[in-house]
Short mmCIF file of C-alpha atoms and ligand atoms in Angstrom, two decimals:
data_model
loop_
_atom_site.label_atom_id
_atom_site.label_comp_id
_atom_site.label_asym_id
_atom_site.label_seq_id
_atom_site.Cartn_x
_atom_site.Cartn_y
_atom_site.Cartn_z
CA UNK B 98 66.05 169.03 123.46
CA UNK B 99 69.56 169.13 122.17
CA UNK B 100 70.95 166.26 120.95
CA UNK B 101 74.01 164.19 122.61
CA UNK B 102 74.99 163.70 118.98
CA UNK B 103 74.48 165.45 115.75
CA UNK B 104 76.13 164.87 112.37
CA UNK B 105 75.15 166.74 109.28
CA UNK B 106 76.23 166.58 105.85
CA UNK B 107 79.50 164.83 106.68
CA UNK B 108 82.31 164.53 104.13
CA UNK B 109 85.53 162.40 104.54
CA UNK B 110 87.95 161.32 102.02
CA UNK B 111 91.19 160.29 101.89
CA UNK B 112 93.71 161.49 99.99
CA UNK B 113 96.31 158.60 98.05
CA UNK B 114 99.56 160.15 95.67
CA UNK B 115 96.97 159.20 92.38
CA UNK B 116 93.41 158.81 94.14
CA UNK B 117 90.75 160.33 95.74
CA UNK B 118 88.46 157.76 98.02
CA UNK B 119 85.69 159.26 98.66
CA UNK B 120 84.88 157.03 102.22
CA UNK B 121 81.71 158.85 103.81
CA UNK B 122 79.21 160.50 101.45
CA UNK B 123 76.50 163.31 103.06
CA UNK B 124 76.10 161.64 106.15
CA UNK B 125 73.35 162.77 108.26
CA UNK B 126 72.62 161.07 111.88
CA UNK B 127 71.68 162.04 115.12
CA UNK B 128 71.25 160.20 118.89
CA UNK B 129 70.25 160.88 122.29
CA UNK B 130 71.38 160.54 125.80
CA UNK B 131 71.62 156.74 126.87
CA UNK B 132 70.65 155.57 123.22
CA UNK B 133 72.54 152.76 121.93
CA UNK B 134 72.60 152.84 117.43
CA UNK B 135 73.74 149.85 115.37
CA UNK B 136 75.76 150.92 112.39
CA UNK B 137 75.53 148.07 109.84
CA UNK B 138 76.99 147.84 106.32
CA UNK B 139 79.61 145.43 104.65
CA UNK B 140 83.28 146.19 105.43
CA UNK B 141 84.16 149.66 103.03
CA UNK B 142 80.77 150.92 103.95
CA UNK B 143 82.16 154.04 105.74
CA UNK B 144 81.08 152.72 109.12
CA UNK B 145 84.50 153.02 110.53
CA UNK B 146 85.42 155.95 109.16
CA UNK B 147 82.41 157.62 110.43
CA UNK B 148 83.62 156.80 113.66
CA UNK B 149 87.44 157.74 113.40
CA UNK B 150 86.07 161.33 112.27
CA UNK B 151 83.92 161.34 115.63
CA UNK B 152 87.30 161.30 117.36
CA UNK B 153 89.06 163.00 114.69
CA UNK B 154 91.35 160.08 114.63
CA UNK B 155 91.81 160.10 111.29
CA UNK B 156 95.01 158.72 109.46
CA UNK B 157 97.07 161.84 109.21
CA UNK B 158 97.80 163.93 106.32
CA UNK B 159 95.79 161.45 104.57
CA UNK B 160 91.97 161.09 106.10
CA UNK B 161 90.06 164.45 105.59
CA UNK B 162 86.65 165.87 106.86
CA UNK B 163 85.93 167.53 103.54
CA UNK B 164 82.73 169.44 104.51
CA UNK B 165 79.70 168.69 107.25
CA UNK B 166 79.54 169.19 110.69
CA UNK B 167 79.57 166.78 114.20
CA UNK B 168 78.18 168.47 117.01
CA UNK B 169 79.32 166.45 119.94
CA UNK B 170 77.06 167.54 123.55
CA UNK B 171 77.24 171.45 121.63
CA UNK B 172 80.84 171.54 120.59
CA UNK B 173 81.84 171.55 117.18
CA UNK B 174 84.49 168.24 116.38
CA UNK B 175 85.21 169.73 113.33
CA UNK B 176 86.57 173.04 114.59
CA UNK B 177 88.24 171.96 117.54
CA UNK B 178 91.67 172.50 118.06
CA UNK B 179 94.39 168.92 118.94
CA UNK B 180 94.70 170.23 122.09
CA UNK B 181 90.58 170.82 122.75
CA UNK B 182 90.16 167.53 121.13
CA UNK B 183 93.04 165.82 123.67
CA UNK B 184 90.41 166.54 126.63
CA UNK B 185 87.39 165.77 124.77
CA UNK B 186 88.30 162.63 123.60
CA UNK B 187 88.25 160.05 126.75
CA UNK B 188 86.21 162.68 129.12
CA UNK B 189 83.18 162.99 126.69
CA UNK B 190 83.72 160.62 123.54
CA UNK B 191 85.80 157.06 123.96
CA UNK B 192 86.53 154.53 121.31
CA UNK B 193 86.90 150.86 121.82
CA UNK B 194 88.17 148.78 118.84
CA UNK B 195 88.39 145.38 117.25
CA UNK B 196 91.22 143.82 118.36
CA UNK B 197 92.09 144.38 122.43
CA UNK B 198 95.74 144.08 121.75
CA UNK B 199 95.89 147.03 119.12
CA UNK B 200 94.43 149.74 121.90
CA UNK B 201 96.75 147.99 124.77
CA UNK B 202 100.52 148.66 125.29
CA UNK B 203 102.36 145.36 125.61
CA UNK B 204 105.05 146.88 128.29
CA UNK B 205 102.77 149.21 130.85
CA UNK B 206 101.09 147.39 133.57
CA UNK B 207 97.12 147.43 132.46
CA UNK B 208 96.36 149.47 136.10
CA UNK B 209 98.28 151.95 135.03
CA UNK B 210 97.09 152.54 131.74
CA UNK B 211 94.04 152.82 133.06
CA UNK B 212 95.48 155.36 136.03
CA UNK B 213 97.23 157.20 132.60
CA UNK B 214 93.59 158.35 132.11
CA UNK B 215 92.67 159.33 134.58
CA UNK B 216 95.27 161.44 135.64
CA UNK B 217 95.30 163.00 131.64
CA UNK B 218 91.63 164.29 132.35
CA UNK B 219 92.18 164.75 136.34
CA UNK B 220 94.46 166.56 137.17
CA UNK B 221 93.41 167.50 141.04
CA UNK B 222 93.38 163.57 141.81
CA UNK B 223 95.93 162.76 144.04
CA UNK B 224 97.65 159.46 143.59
CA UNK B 225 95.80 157.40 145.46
CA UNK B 226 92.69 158.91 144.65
CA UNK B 227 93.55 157.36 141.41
CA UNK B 228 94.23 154.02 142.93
CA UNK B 229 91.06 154.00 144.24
CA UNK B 230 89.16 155.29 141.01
CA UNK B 231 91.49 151.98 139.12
CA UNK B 232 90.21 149.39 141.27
CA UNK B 233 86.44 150.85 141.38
CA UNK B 234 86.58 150.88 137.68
CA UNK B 235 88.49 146.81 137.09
CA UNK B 236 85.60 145.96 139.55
CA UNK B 237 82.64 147.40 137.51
CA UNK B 238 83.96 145.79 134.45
CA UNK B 239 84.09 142.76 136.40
CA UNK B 240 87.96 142.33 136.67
CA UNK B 241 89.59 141.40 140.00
CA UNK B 242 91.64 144.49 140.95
CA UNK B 243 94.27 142.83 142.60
CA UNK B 244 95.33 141.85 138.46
CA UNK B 245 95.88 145.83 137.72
CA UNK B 246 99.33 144.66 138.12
CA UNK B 247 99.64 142.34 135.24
CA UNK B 248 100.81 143.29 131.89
CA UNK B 249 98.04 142.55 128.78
CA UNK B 250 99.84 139.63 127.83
CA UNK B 251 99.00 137.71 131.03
CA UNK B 252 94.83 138.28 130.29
CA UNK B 253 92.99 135.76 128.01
CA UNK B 254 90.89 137.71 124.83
CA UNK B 255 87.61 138.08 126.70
CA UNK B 256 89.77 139.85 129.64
CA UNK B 257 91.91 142.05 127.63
CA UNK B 258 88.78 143.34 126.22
CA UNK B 259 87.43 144.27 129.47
CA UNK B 260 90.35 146.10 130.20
CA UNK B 261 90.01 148.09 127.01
CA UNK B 262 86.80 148.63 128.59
CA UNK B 263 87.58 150.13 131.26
CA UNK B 264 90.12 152.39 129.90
CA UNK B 265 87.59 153.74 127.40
CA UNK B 266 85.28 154.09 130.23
CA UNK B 267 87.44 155.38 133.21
CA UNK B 268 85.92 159.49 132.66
CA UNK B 269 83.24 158.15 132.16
CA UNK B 270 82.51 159.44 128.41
CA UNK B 271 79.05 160.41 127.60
CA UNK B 272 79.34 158.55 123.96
CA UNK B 273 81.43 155.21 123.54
CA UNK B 274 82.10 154.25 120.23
CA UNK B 275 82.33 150.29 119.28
CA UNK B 276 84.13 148.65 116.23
CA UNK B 277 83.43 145.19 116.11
CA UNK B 278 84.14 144.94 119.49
CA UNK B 279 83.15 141.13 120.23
CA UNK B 280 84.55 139.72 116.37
CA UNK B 281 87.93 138.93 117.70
CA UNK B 282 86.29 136.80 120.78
CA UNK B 283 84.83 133.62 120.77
CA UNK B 284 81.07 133.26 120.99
CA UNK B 285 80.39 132.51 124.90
CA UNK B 286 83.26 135.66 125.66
CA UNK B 287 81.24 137.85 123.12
CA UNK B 288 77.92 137.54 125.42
CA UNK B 289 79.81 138.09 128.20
CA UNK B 290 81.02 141.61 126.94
CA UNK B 291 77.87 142.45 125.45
CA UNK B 292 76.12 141.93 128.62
CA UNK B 293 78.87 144.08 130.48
CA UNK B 294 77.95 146.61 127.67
CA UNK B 295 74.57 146.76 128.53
CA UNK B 296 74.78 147.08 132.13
CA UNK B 297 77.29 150.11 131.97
CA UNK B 298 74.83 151.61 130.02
CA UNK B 299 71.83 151.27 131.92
CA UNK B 300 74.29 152.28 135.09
CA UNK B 301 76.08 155.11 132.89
CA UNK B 302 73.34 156.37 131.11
CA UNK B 303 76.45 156.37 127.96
CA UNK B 304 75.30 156.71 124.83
CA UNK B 305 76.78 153.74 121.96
CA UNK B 306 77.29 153.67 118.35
CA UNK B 307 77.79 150.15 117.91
CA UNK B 308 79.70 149.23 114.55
CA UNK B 309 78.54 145.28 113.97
CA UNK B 310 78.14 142.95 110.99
CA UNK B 311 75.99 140.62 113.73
CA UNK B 312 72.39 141.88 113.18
CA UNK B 313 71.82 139.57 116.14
CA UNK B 314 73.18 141.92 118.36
CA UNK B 315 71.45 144.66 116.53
CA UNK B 316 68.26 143.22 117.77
CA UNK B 317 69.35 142.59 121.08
CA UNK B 318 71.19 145.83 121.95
CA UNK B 319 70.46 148.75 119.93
CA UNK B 320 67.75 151.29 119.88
CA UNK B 321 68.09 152.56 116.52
CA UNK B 322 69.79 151.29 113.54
CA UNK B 323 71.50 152.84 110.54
CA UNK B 324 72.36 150.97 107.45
CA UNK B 325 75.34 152.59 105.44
CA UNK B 326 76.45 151.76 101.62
CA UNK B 327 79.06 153.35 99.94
CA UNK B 328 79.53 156.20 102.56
CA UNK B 329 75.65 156.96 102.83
CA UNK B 330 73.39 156.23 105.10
CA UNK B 331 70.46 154.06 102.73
CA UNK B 332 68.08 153.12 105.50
CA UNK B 333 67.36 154.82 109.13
CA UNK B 334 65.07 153.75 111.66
CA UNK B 335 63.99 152.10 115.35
CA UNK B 336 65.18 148.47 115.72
CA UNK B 337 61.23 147.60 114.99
CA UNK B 338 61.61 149.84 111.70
CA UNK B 339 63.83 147.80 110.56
CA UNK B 340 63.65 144.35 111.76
CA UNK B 341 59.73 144.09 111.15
CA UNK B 342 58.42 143.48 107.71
CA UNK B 343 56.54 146.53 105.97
CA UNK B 344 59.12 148.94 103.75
CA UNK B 345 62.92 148.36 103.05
CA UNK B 346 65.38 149.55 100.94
CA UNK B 347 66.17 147.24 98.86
CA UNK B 348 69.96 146.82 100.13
CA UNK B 349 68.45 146.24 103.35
CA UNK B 350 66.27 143.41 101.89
CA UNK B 351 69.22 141.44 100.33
CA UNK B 352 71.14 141.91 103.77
CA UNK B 353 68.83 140.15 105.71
CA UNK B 354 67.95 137.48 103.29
CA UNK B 355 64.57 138.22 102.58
CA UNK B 356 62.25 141.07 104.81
CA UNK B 357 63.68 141.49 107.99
CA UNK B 358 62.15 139.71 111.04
CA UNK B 359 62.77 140.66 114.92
CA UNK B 360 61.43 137.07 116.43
CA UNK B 361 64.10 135.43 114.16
CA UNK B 362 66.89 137.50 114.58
CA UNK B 363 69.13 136.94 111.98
CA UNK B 364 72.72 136.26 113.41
CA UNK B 365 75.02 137.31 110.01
CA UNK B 366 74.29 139.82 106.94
CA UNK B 367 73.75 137.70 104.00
CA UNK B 368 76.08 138.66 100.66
CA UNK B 369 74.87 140.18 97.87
CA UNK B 370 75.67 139.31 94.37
CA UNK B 371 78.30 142.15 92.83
CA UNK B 372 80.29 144.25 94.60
CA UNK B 373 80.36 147.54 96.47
CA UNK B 374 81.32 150.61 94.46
CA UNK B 375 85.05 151.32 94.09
CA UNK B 376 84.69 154.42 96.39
CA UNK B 377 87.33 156.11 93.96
CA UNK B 378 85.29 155.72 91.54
CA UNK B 379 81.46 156.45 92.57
CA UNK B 380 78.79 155.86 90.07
CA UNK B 381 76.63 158.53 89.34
CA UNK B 382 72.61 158.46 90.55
CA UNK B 383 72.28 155.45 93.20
CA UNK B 384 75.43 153.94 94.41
CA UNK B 385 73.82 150.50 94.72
CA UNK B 386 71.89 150.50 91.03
CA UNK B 387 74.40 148.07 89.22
CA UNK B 388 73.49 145.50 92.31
CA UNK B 389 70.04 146.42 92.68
CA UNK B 390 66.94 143.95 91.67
CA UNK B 391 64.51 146.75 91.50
CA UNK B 392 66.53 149.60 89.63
CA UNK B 393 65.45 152.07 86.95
CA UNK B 394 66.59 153.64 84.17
CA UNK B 395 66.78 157.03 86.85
CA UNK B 396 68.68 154.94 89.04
CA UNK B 397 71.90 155.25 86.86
CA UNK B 398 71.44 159.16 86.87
CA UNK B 399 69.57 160.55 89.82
CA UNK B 400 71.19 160.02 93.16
CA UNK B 401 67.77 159.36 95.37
CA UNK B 402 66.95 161.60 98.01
CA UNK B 403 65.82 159.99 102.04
CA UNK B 404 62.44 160.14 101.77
CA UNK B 405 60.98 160.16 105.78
CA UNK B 406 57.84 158.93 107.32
CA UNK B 407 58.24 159.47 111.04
CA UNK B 408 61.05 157.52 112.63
CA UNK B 409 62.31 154.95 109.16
CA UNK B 410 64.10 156.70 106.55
CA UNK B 411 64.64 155.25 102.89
CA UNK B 412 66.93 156.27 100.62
CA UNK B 413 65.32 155.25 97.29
CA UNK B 414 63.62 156.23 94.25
CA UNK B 415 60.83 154.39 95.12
CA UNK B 416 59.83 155.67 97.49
CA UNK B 417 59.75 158.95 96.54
CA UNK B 418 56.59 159.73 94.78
CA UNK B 419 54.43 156.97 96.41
CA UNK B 420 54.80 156.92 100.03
CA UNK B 421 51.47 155.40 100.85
CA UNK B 422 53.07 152.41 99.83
CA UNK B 423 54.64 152.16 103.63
FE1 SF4 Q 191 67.43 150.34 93.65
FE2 SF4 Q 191 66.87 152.58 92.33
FE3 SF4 Q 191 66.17 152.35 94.87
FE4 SF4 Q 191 68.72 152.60 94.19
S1 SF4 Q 191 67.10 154.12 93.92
S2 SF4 Q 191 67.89 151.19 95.66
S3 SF4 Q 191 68.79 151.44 92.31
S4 SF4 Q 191 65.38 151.13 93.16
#
């Protein structure tokens, strides 16, 4: 079966007058219709980033895809043209972000920047086809439509979000993309848009790549999980692969505290002592060795390899040679 998503080998780096950041490292990932993945890392992990290339939103003349492939329902992101990318993004790839008020405009009625969508990626829809589609849509994401005439301003956080909801979700994208979306709410707003989340997907069938520092909400939403450090993807698996005890990298074992348990459901990724990488300056071998507990001497020279067993991916010396020790 094809995949909704595929990325392979991606590249990104962004180019400053005297550096070279290298942001996203030989990413690999891949995820079905109506899956849901957490991407987890601290902030500068390349989570973001990973995402902005998905919509080839890149900062311009400064964010690059430097080599690697995203295959996006068959077509190629990194080939398509600005104008291809115009109708892809919004009718088959949507992004929501952290802060509501950074994806809203201030002076345009929220109804009709939701009706701007619509009419962008349909053109035969008459206006008050489009009407209609604007107050079907406020009502799914549990806004009164009789509001579409208020400007953001006049919403509260939790509502603004919604709306930001619904304009990521008005063609009805087949992968949503979510940065942070609940940090900038309070905690009781947060459930509410995480439960809104959930039932557009089960209604939707949308697939989510859900960028979180909360591994609570890992555990409660996703289906798979990624954990990214300095650009790479370190650990891959099911929620279960990760959140029950058996093998972890050992980046993954510092985040959650100690071995990762599902019943307890760890709310916040725990610091580690050190810091990440200066990602102008990569180490050579493994990217985490100077922070790691368990490094080697090869550590500081040999990047690891992921070494597989079924679903749960490591990306770690140790696991290399011995993998009986899962
Ligand atoms: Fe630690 Fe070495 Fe594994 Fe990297 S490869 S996580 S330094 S043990």
């Amino acid at each position: 079966m094809e995949h909704l998503l595929e990325i392979k080998d991606l590249y990104v780096v962004y180019k400053g007058d005297d550096a070279l950041v290298r942001a996203v490292n030989g990413v690999d990932l891949t995820l079905e219709r109506g899956e849901t993945l957490g991407l987890v890392g601290e902030t500068g992990a390349g989570k973001t980033t990973t995402a902005l290339a998905i919509m080839r939103l890149l900062p311009d003349r400064i964010g690059f895809i430097e080599k690697g492939q995203i295959l996006l329902d068959g077509n190629d992101i990194t080939k398509a043209s600005d104008a291809d990318m115009r109708v892809l993004r919004g009718s088959l790839v949507s992004m929501i972000f952290q802060d509501p008020m950074t994806s809203l405009n201030p002076t345009i009625r929220v109804g009709e920047q939701v009706g701007e969508v619509l009419e962008l990626h349909h053109k035969e829809l008459g206006k008050e086809e489009i009407e209609k589609r604007v107050d079907e849509i406020f009502t799914l994401v549990g806004l009164p439509p009789e509001r579409k005439t208020d400007y953001p301003h006049q919403f509260s956080g939790g509502m603004r979000q919604r709306i930001v909801i619904a304009i990521a979700l008005a063609c009805q994208p087949q992968l949503l993309l979510a940065d942070e979306p609940t940090t900038a709410l309070d905690v009781t707003i947060q459930a509410q848009v995480l439960e809104l989340m959930q039932q557009l997907k089960e209604k939707l069938h949308t697939s989510t790549i859900l960028i979180t520092h909360d591994l609570g909400v890992v555990a409660e939403t996703c289906d798979k999980v990624a954990i990214m450090y300095a650009g790479e993807i370190i650990e891959i698996g099911t929620v279960e692969d990760i959140f029950e005890g058996g093998a972890h990298h050992p980046y993954t074992e510092g985040l959650f505290g100690s071995i990762p348990d599902l019943e307890k459901k760890e709310r916040r990724l725990h610091p580690i002592d050190g810091m990440m990488p200066d990602p102008a300056d990569l180490p050579e071998g493994c990217k985490f060795h100077d922070r790691c507990p368990k490094a080697t001497e090869r550590c500081a020279s040999q990047p690891p390899a992921m070494y597989r067993w079924g679903t749960h991916g490591i990306r770690c010396h140790l696991f290399g040679e011995e993998p009986d020790k899962l």
